[in-house]
XYZ file of N, CA and C in Angstrom:
471
model
N -28.142 11.011 45.352
C -28.720 11.006 44.172
C -27.612 11.093 43.058
N -26.502 11.831 43.300
C -25.285 12.040 42.314
C -24.763 10.642 42.153
N -24.610 10.046 43.316
C -24.012 8.766 43.310
C -24.636 7.751 42.381
N -25.994 7.861 42.479
C -26.956 6.899 41.783
C -26.748 7.159 40.169
N -26.937 8.527 39.868
C -26.871 8.909 38.518
C -25.437 8.472 37.849
N -24.404 8.620 38.692
C -23.093 8.329 38.236
C -23.041 6.703 37.962
N -23.626 5.860 38.848
C -23.750 4.463 38.684
C -24.524 4.255 37.396
N -25.609 4.808 37.263
C -26.464 4.566 36.106
C -25.760 4.878 34.718
N -25.032 6.127 34.847
C -24.335 6.447 33.536
C -23.090 5.401 33.344
N -22.506 5.156 34.343
C -21.457 4.121 34.346
C -21.931 2.894 33.783
N -22.870 2.259 34.367
C -23.520 0.982 33.874
C -24.149 1.054 32.538
N -24.591 2.061 32.128
C -24.926 2.422 30.544
C -23.798 2.155 29.707
N -22.715 2.886 30.191
C -21.560 2.974 29.134
C -21.021 1.674 28.997
N -20.829 1.045 30.202
C -20.260 -0.420 30.222
C -21.148 -1.182 29.461
N -22.463 -1.248 29.510
C -23.316 -2.093 28.650
C -23.171 -1.791 26.925
N -22.990 -0.413 26.749
C -22.943 -0.309 25.464
C -21.639 -0.739 24.878
N -20.635 -0.607 25.552
C -19.235 -1.012 25.266
C -19.313 -2.541 25.149
N -19.831 -3.238 26.000
C -20.103 -4.749 26.011
C -20.814 -5.215 24.657
N -21.787 -4.590 24.335
C -22.654 -4.788 23.151
C -21.691 -4.744 21.858
N -20.940 -3.575 21.746
C -20.033 -3.318 20.741
C -19.031 -4.347 20.421
N -18.430 -4.768 21.697
C -17.286 -5.744 21.536
C -17.907 -7.074 21.082
N -19.042 -7.420 21.473
C -19.648 -8.664 20.988
C -20.107 -8.814 19.787
N -20.335 -7.397 19.065
C -20.760 -7.523 17.636
C -19.598 -7.697 16.650
N -18.396 -7.343 17.210
C -17.170 -7.424 16.169
C -17.128 -8.897 15.770
N -16.753 -8.931 14.434
C -16.270 -10.329 13.856
C -17.817 -11.032 13.434
N -18.904 -10.587 13.697
C -19.979 -11.400 13.600
C -20.434 -11.178 11.868
N -19.581 -10.614 11.139
C -20.026 -10.315 9.776
C -19.407 -11.501 8.904
N -18.495 -12.322 9.458
C -17.821 -13.340 8.854
C -18.782 -14.561 9.162
N -19.519 -14.961 8.351
C -20.454 -16.228 8.559
C -20.148 -17.406 7.818
N -20.822 -18.364 8.095
C -20.710 -19.669 7.375
C -19.713 -20.616 8.017
N -19.426 -21.622 7.147
C -18.477 -22.812 7.605
C -17.187 -22.200 7.407
N -16.266 -23.082 7.696
C -14.706 -22.623 7.680
C -14.399 -22.158 6.270
N -14.679 -22.856 5.269
C -14.351 -22.498 3.851
C -15.111 -21.284 3.518
N -16.245 -21.009 3.734
C -17.121 -19.767 3.479
C -16.500 -18.672 4.164
N -16.106 -18.688 5.588
C -15.334 -17.761 6.052
C -14.103 -17.433 5.334
N -13.278 -18.376 4.945
C -12.007 -18.020 4.393
C -12.368 -17.272 2.975
N -13.422 -17.673 2.239
C -13.689 -17.067 1.222
C -13.959 -15.482 1.443
N -14.784 -15.248 2.389
C -14.987 -13.972 2.817
C -13.797 -13.142 3.045
N -12.834 -13.736 3.932
C -11.678 -12.827 4.091
C -10.930 -12.778 3.036
N -10.810 -13.754 2.166
C -10.013 -13.570 0.772
C -10.668 -12.414 -0.106
N -11.986 -12.460 0.009
C -12.663 -11.307 -0.751
C -12.458 -9.825 -0.232
N -12.044 -9.884 0.985
C -11.769 -8.501 1.528
C -10.439 -8.172 1.131
N -9.529 -9.158 0.863
C -8.191 -8.873 0.512
C -8.186 -8.477 -0.897
N -9.004 -9.007 -1.644
C -9.297 -8.734 -3.142
C -8.038 -9.266 -3.962
N -8.000 -9.023 -5.109
C -6.833 -9.600 -6.105
C -5.809 -8.690 -6.154
N -5.363 -8.150 -7.234
C -4.199 -7.282 -7.398
C -4.511 -5.800 -7.420
N -5.802 -5.445 -7.332
C -6.175 -3.963 -7.342
C -5.676 -3.250 -6.143
N -5.875 -3.919 -5.054
C -5.422 -3.262 -3.954
C -4.018 -2.938 -3.759
N -3.316 -4.095 -4.072
C -2.074 -4.078 -4.161
C -1.398 -2.793 -4.852
N -2.134 -2.560 -6.216
C -1.789 -1.523 -7.072
C -2.176 -0.037 -6.383
N -3.182 -0.002 -5.652
C -3.510 1.200 -4.962
C -2.324 1.490 -3.810
N -1.851 0.522 -3.297
C -0.768 0.849 -2.395
C 0.636 1.140 -3.029
N 0.791 0.324 -4.201
C 1.939 0.634 -5.032
C 2.101 2.087 -5.561
N 0.709 2.445 -6.044
C 0.733 3.851 -6.728
C 1.033 4.968 -5.555
N 0.674 4.567 -4.283
C 0.760 5.581 -3.291
C 2.426 5.701 -3.001
N 2.893 4.550 -2.883
C 4.391 4.446 -2.556
C 5.168 4.978 -3.642
N 4.794 4.750 -4.921
C 5.397 5.281 -6.256
C 5.597 6.671 -6.139
N 4.251 7.464 -5.619
C 4.394 8.931 -5.652
C 5.311 9.369 -4.466
N 5.067 8.673 -3.367
C 6.058 9.110 -2.061
C 7.455 8.912 -2.543
N 7.834 7.879 -3.287
C 9.259 7.775 -3.778
C 9.614 8.862 -4.505
N 8.721 9.197 -5.525
C 9.289 10.404 -6.432
C 9.455 11.571 -5.731
N 8.612 12.002 -4.744
C 8.669 13.274 -4.100
C 10.061 13.051 -3.160
N 10.281 11.957 -2.507
C 11.421 11.751 -1.641
C 12.638 12.056 -2.466
N 12.630 11.581 -3.731
C 13.837 11.830 -4.512
C 13.987 13.316 -4.881
N 12.916 13.987 -5.062
C 12.904 15.438 -5.368
C 13.426 16.228 -4.214
N 13.127 15.748 -3.046
C 13.541 16.422 -1.827
C 14.870 16.023 -1.433
N 15.325 15.105 -2.068
C 16.736 14.514 -1.731
C 16.731 13.883 -0.217
N 15.477 13.251 0.153
C 15.320 12.585 1.370
C 15.533 11.123 1.097
N 16.695 10.767 0.964
C 17.133 9.485 0.408
C 16.732 8.318 1.419
N 16.678 8.742 2.670
C 16.157 7.448 3.789
C 14.671 7.303 3.363
N 13.991 8.370 3.222
C 12.512 8.084 2.910
C 12.401 7.447 1.581
N 13.166 7.772 0.724
C 12.933 7.244 -0.614
C 13.320 5.765 -0.491
N 14.221 5.263 0.115
C 14.698 3.902 0.303
C 13.560 3.220 0.982
N 12.892 3.904 1.993
C 11.772 3.236 2.740
C 10.731 3.000 1.721
N 10.376 3.927 0.931
C 9.096 3.669 -0.006
C 9.524 2.716 -0.976
N 10.783 2.716 -1.446
C 11.062 1.651 -2.368
C 10.932 0.207 -1.814
N 11.244 -0.017 -0.666
C 11.073 -1.221 0.166
C 9.815 -1.501 0.126
N 8.832 -0.611 0.365
C 7.282 -0.671 0.556
C 6.723 -0.998 -0.676
N 7.486 -0.574 -1.732
C 6.712 -0.737 -3.033
C 6.692 -2.444 -3.290
N 7.836 -3.128 -3.021
C 7.850 -4.549 -3.194
C 6.848 -5.439 -2.414
N 6.701 -5.190 -1.305
C 5.822 -6.080 -0.494
C 4.185 -6.106 -0.951
N 3.584 -5.088 -1.424
C 2.322 -5.120 -1.841
C 2.246 -6.025 -3.379
N 3.247 -5.750 -4.048
C 3.387 -6.411 -5.319
C 3.577 -8.166 -5.006
N 4.302 -8.306 -4.153
C 4.556 -9.687 -3.915
C 3.220 -10.263 -3.245
N 2.681 -9.634 -2.280
C 1.375 -9.984 -1.730
C 0.292 -10.232 -2.754
N 0.403 -9.343 -3.694
C -0.661 -9.509 -4.829
C -0.351 -10.632 -5.822
N 1.052 -10.982 -5.975
C 1.247 -11.957 -6.726
C 0.863 -13.326 -5.946
N 0.970 -13.348 -4.712
C 0.605 -14.604 -3.755
C -1.012 -14.905 -4.102
N -1.617 -13.582 -4.379
C -3.039 -14.067 -4.488
C -3.484 -14.140 -6.031
N -2.507 -13.601 -7.054
C -2.804 -13.661 -8.376
C -1.432 -14.244 -9.155
N -1.033 -15.396 -8.812
C 0.071 -15.896 -9.345
C 0.418 -15.822 -10.843
N -0.830 -15.913 -11.621
C -0.672 -15.655 -13.034
C -0.024 -14.555 -13.418
N 0.101 -13.535 -12.739
C 0.722 -12.403 -12.874
C 2.152 -12.229 -12.711
N 2.714 -13.435 -12.406
C 4.148 -13.227 -11.762
C 5.117 -13.269 -12.938
N 4.975 -13.679 -14.146
C 5.826 -13.460 -15.260
C 5.858 -11.846 -15.669
N 4.794 -11.303 -15.590
C 4.770 -9.793 -15.854
C 5.388 -8.993 -14.933
N 5.287 -9.417 -13.693
C 6.139 -8.490 -12.575
C 7.586 -8.840 -12.357
N 8.098 -10.021 -12.950
C 9.451 -10.375 -12.661
C 10.517 -9.517 -12.880
N 10.391 -8.927 -14.038
C 11.428 -8.021 -14.271
C 11.415 -6.803 -13.518
N 10.202 -6.331 -13.216
C 10.071 -5.026 -12.229
C 10.800 -5.457 -10.841
N 10.517 -6.689 -10.413
C 10.978 -7.130 -8.896
C 12.467 -7.384 -8.971
N 12.909 -7.987 -10.010
C 14.273 -8.542 -10.023
C 15.412 -7.565 -10.607
N 14.818 -6.699 -11.286
C 15.855 -5.672 -12.265
C 15.444 -4.249 -11.824
N 14.314 -3.920 -11.993
C 13.890 -2.540 -11.968
C 14.204 -2.032 -10.460
N 13.648 -2.655 -9.472
C 13.546 -2.293 -8.259
C 15.098 -2.222 -7.618
N 15.893 -3.444 -7.853
C 17.355 -3.417 -7.413
C 18.099 -2.259 -8.115
N 17.605 -1.854 -9.372
C 18.692 -1.000 -10.033
C 18.262 0.461 -9.368
N 16.912 0.577 -8.922
C 16.590 1.903 -8.271
C 17.224 1.973 -6.843
N 17.384 0.906 -6.160
C 17.903 0.882 -4.840
C 19.450 1.253 -4.904
N 19.968 0.873 -6.055
C 21.455 1.261 -6.342
C 21.607 2.680 -6.551
N 20.684 3.281 -7.429
C 20.714 4.634 -7.686
C 20.427 5.529 -6.376
N 19.545 4.975 -5.654
C 19.406 5.842 -4.332
C 20.858 5.856 -3.438
N 21.624 4.845 -3.621
C 22.864 4.889 -2.865
C 23.847 6.224 -3.260
N 23.581 6.485 -4.464
C 24.330 7.598 -5.045
C 24.064 8.923 -4.636
N 22.753 9.156 -3.975
C 22.103 10.230 -3.530
C 22.346 11.433 -4.378
N 21.940 11.269 -5.564
C 22.040 12.344 -6.759
C 20.610 12.092 -7.428
N 20.175 13.407 -7.429
C 18.800 13.642 -7.830
C 18.714 13.345 -9.469
N 19.651 13.628 -10.147
C 19.736 13.362 -11.469
C 19.787 11.852 -11.933
N 20.690 11.021 -11.064
C 20.673 9.809 -11.379
C 19.212 9.105 -10.866
N 18.585 9.698 -9.673
C 17.404 9.193 -9.289
C 16.046 9.408 -10.390
N 16.437 10.582 -10.888
C 15.202 10.917 -11.848
C 15.411 10.134 -13.148
N 16.447 9.603 -13.470
C 16.858 8.677 -14.585
C 16.254 7.512 -14.491
N 16.595 6.888 -13.126
C 16.094 5.561 -12.844
C 14.752 5.582 -12.426
N 14.175 6.702 -11.959
C 12.673 6.674 -11.722
C 11.886 6.635 -13.113
N 12.457 7.330 -14.074
C 11.856 7.190 -15.552
C 11.791 5.633 -15.981
N 12.843 4.763 -15.612
C 13.000 3.514 -15.969
C 11.944 2.693 -15.190
N 11.788 3.158 -13.857
C 10.948 2.337 -13.120
C 9.368 2.616 -13.597
N 9.264 3.955 -14.065
C 7.809 4.298 -14.576
C 7.534 3.448 -15.927
N 8.545 3.329 -16.869
C 8.438 2.505 -17.849
C 8.152 1.087 -17.767
N 8.910 0.519 -16.605
C 8.594 -0.840 -16.180
C 7.128 -0.958 -15.810
N 6.679 -0.005 -14.964
C 5.270 -0.081 -14.571
C 4.319 -0.095 -15.925
N 4.518 0.802 -16.886
C 3.839 0.778 -18.146
C 4.095 -0.499 -18.941
N 5.146 -0.949 -18.898
C 5.366 -2.345 -19.584
C 4.624 -3.440 -18.932
N 4.725 -3.360 -17.673
C 3.997 -4.757 -16.834
C 2.386 -4.572 -17.216
N 1.904 -3.240 -17.130
C 0.447 -2.944 -17.506
C 0.035 -3.473 -18.873
N 1.097 -3.336 -19.706
C 0.799 -3.632 -21.121
C 0.790 -5.181 -21.479
N 1.782 -5.827 -20.563
C 1.737 -7.264 -20.641
C 0.505 -8.012 -19.937
N -0.154 -7.186 -18.912
C -1.412 -7.682 -18.155
C -2.715 -7.369 -18.882
N -2.464 -6.691 -20.262
C -3.523 -6.330 -21.081
C -4.317 -5.337 -20.462
N -3.683 -4.432 -19.639
C -4.455 -3.002 -19.155
C -3.614 -1.878 -19.470
N -3.262 -1.739 -20.734
C -2.227 -0.646 -21.248
C -2.906 0.801 -20.874
N -4.312 0.801 -20.831
C -5.005 2.121 -20.371
C -4.609 2.544 -18.968
N -3.888 1.703 -18.109
C -3.411 1.989 -16.807
C -2.100 2.779 -17.101
N -2.318 3.901 -17.530
C -0.983 4.554 -17.761
C -0.233 5.538 -16.815
N 0.913 5.209 -16.607
C 1.847 5.686 -15.215
C 2.345 6.713 -15.721
N 2.425 7.796 -15.092
C 3.160 8.984 -15.336
C 3.835 9.549 -14.034
N 4.855 10.218 -14.288
C 5.677 11.050 -13.174
C 4.599 12.060 -12.398
N 4.440 11.919 -11.175
C 3.710 12.777 -10.425
C 3.900 14.023 -10.712
N 2.702 14.833 -10.629
C 3.047 16.480 -10.830
C 2.571 17.270 -9.776
N 1.682 16.564 -8.909
C 1.097 17.269 -7.622
C 1.372 16.464 -6.494
N 2.043 17.085 -5.433
C 2.204 16.414 -4.147
C 0.871 16.295 -3.421
N 0.794 14.978 -2.892
C -0.479 14.954 -1.950
C -0.047 14.728 -0.621
N 1.152 14.151 -0.200
C 1.559 13.854 0.871
C 2.031 15.288 1.845
N 1.949 15.361 3.064
C 2.596 16.441 3.783
C 4.031 16.074 4.203
N 4.433 15.036 3.848
C 5.823 14.585 4.254
C 6.895 15.321 3.465
N 7.736 15.990 4.201
C 8.848 16.969 3.521
C 10.108 16.518 4.351
N 11.222 16.828 3.575
C 12.440 16.754 4.363
C 12.823 18.002 5.267
């Protein structure tokens, strides 16, 4: 009897697992073009790129305050990627972001090499001002960026 109960439970679990596996991916419907549009919609425009950038911006700041230069460098590199990905989806924003990508980020990279909190803070303010400037060029000046005041991440040096 125990053996039959075990087989029943095992069969039930396997059947449930197979049903879940079969259901994955079925929300993308339509012809190939419609499916691509669904996937593009999931990636969205530039807003999700800015969510990640905002997170990385905060982590960069706190890494500099902790003098955790390797983590700061890591976050700086990670800031660039979502912006580039966002520009791929929204190329009309490229001219607004060029200064940030070609001047501001490389300057911050050089500042990190100095491993000096004073130099970091000065360059972080330049980075912040560049964010504000880009937002103004994109006609969203109400997206005001300010230096973080509360740490949300548990990562510490």
